[in-house]
mmCIF file of C-alpha atoms in Angstrom:
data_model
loop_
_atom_site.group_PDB
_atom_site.id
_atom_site.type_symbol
_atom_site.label_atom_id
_atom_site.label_comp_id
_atom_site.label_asym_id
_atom_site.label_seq_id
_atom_site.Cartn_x
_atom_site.Cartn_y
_atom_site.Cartn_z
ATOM 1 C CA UNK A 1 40.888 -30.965 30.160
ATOM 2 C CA UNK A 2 44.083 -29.835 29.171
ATOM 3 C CA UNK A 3 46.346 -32.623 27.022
ATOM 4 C CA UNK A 4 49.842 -31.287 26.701
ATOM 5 C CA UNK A 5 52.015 -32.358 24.337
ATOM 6 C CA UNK A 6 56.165 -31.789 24.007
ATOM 7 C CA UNK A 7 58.413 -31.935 20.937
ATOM 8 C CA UNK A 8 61.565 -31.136 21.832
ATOM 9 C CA UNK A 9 64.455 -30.004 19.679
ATOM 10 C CA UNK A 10 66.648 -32.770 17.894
ATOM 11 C CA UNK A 11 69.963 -33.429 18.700
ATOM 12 C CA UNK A 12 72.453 -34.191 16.130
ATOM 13 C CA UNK A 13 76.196 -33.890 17.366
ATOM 14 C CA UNK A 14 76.403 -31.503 20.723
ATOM 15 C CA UNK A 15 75.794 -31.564 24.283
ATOM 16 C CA UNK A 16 78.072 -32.698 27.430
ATOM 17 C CA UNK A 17 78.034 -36.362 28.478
ATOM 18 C CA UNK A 18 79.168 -37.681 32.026
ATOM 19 C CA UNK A 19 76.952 -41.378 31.696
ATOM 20 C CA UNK A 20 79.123 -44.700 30.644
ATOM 21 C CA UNK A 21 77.119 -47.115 28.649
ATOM 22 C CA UNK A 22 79.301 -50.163 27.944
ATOM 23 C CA UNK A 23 77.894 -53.587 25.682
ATOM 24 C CA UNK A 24 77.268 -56.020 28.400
ATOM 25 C CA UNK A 25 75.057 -54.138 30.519
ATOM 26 C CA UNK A 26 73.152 -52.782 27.336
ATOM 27 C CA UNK A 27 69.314 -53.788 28.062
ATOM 28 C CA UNK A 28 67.721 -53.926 24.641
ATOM 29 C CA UNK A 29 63.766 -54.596 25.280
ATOM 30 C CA UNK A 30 61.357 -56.637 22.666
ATOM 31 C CA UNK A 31 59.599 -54.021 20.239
ATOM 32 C CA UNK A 32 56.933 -52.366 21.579
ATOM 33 C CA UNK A 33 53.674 -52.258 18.591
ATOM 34 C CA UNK A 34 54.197 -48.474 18.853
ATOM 35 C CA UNK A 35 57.408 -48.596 18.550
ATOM 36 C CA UNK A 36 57.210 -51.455 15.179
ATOM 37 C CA UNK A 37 54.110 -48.494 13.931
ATOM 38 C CA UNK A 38 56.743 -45.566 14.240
ATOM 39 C CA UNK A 39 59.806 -47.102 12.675
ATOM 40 C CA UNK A 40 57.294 -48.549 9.702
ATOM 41 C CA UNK A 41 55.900 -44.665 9.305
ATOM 42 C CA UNK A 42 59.490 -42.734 8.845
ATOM 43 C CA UNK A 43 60.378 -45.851 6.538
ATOM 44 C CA UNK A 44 56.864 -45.229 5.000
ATOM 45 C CA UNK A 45 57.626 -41.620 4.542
ATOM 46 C CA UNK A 46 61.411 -42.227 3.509
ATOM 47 C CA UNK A 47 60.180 -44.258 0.384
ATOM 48 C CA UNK A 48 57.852 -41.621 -0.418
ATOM 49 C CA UNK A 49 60.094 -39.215 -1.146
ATOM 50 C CA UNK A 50 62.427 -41.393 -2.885
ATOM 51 C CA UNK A 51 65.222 -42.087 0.024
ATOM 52 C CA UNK A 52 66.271 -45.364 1.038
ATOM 53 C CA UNK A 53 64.713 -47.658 3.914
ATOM 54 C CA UNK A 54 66.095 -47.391 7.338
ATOM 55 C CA UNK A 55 67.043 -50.730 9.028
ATOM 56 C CA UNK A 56 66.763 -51.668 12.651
ATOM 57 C CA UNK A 57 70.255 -51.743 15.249
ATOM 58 C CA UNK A 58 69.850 -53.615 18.392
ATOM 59 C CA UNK A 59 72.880 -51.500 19.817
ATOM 60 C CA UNK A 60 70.550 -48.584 18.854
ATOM 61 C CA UNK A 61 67.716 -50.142 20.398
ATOM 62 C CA UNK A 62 69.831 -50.334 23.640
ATOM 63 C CA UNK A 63 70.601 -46.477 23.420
ATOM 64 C CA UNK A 64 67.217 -45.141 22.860
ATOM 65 C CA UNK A 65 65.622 -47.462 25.490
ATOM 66 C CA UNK A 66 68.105 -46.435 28.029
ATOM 67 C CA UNK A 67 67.960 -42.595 27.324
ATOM 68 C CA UNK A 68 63.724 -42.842 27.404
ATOM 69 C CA UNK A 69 63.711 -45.039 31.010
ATOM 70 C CA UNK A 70 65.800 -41.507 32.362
ATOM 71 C CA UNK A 71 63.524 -39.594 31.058
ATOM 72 C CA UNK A 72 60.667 -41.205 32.579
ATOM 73 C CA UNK A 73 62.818 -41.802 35.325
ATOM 74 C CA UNK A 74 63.358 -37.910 35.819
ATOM 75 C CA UNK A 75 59.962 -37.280 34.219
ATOM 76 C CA UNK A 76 61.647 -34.484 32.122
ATOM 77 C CA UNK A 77 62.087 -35.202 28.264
ATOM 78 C CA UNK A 78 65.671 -34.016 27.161
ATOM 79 C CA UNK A 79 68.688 -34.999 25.100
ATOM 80 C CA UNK A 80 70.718 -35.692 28.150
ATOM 81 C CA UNK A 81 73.853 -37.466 27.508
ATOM 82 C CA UNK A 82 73.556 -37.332 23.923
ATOM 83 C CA UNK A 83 77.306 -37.033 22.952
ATOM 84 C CA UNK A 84 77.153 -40.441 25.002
ATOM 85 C CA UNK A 85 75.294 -42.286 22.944
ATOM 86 C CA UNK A 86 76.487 -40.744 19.926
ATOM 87 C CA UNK A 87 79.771 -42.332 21.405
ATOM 88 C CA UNK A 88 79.182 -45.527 21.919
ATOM 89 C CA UNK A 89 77.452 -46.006 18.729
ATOM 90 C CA UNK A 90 80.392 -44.617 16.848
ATOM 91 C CA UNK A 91 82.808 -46.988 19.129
ATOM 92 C CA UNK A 92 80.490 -50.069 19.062
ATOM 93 C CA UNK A 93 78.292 -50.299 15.557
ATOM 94 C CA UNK A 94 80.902 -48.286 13.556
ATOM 95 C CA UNK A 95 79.036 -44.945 13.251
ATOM 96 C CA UNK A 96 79.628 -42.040 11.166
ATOM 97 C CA UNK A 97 76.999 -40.000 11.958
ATOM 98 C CA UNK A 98 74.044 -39.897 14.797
ATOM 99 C CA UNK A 99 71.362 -38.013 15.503
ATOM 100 C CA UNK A 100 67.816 -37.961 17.600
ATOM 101 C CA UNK A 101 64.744 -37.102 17.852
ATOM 102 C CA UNK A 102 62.830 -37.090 21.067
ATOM 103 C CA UNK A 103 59.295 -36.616 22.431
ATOM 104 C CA UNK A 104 56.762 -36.773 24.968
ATOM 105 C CA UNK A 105 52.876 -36.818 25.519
ATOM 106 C CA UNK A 106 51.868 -38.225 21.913
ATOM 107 C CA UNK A 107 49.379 -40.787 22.431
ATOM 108 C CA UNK A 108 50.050 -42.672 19.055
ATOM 109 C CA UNK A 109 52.546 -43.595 16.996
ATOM 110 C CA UNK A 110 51.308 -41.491 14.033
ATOM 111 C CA UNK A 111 50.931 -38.515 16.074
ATOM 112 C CA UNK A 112 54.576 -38.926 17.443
ATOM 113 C CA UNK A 113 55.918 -38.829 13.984
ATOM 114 C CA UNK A 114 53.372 -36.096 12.136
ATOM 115 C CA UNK A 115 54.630 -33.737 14.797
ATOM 116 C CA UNK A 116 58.065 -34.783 13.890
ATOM 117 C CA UNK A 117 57.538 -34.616 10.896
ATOM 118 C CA UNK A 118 56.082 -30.940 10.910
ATOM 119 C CA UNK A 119 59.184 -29.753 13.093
ATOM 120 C CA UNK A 120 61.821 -29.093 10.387
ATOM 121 C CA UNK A 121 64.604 -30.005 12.515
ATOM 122 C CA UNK A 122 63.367 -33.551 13.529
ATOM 123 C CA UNK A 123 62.192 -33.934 10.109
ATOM 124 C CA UNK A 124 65.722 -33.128 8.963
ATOM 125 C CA UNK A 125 66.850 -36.364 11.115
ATOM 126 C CA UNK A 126 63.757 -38.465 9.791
ATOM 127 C CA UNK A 127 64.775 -37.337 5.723
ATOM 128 C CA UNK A 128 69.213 -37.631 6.488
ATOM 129 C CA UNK A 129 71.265 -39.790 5.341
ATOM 130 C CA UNK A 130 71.577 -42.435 7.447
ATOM 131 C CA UNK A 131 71.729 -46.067 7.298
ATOM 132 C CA UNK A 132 70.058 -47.719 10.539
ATOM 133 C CA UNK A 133 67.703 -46.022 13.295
ATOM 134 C CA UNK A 134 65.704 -47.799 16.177
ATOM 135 C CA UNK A 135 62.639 -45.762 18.734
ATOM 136 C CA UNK A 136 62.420 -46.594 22.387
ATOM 137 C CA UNK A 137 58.726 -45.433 23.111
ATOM 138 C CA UNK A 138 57.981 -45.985 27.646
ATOM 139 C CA UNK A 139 55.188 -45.009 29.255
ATOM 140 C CA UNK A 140 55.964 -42.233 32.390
ATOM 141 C CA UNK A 141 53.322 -41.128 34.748
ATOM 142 C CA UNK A 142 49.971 -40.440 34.214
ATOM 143 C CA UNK A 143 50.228 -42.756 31.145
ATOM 144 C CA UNK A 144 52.537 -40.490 29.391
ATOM 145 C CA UNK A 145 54.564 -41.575 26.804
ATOM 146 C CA UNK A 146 58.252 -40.931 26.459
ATOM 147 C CA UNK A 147 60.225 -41.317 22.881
ATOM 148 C CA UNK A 148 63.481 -41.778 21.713
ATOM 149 C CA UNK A 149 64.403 -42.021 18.249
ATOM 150 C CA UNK A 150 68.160 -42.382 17.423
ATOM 151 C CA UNK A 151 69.373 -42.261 13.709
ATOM 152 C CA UNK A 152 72.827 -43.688 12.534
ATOM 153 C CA UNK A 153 74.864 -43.680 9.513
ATOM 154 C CA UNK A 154 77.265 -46.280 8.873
#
């Protein structure tokens, strides 16, 4: 049996947006426990190397929920419509600075972030200097998970 895993690249401030996300038809799901495990591990591993804890944004919540139902939606894990989300974070929570991390195929939420974690690019969003973050994890097909982790600085 063959298990395959993707990490994609992060995404910090490029690609071309055509979706419109406005507040009122923001969906922003209860926490999943993979979801609460994830967000407690990059705070875990933010205190360990001295930086400060991250706190959770609904409005993020909204944006990485919505970008990981596409994916499974497409089946296809991506940073479409990044610049997007980016946007509406800046024009909505008063960001200064975004960035994500995505992934599929991890089974657990420590495996999901050790890969991260090992990537120096998403690690680079997990150690920046940011202020608030959320994680939308969904399950595709064949029991698949899909991530989105969104970082923002205030």
């Amino acid at each position: 049996m063959l298990l395959t895993i993707t990490l994609t690249s992060c995404s910090t401030d490029s690609l071309d947006e055509t979706a419109d996300y406005n507040v009122e038809a923001l969906v922003i799901p209860e926490a999943k426990p993979i979801e609460i495990e994830i967000l407690e591990l990059i705070n875990q591993h933010r205190i360990s190397i001295g930086l400060n804890v991250l706190v959770s944004h609904q409005l993020i919540k909204g944006q990485a929920f919505s970008h990981t139902d596409y994916m499974t939606d497409i089946n296809e894990v991506n940073h479409d419509h990044f610049f997007t989300r980016k946007s509406f974070l800046v024009d909505n929570a008063d960001a200064v600075k975004v960035s994500e991390n995505v992934a599929y195929g991890f089974s657990s939420a420590a495996s999901v972030v050790n890969a991260w974690l090992n990537s120096e690019g998403h690690r680079g969003n997990i150690e920046g200097d940011y202020t608030d973050f959320e994680i939308s994890a969904e399950l595709g097909e064949n029991n698949k998970w899909y991530f989105t982790n969104i970082f923002m600085k205030k």
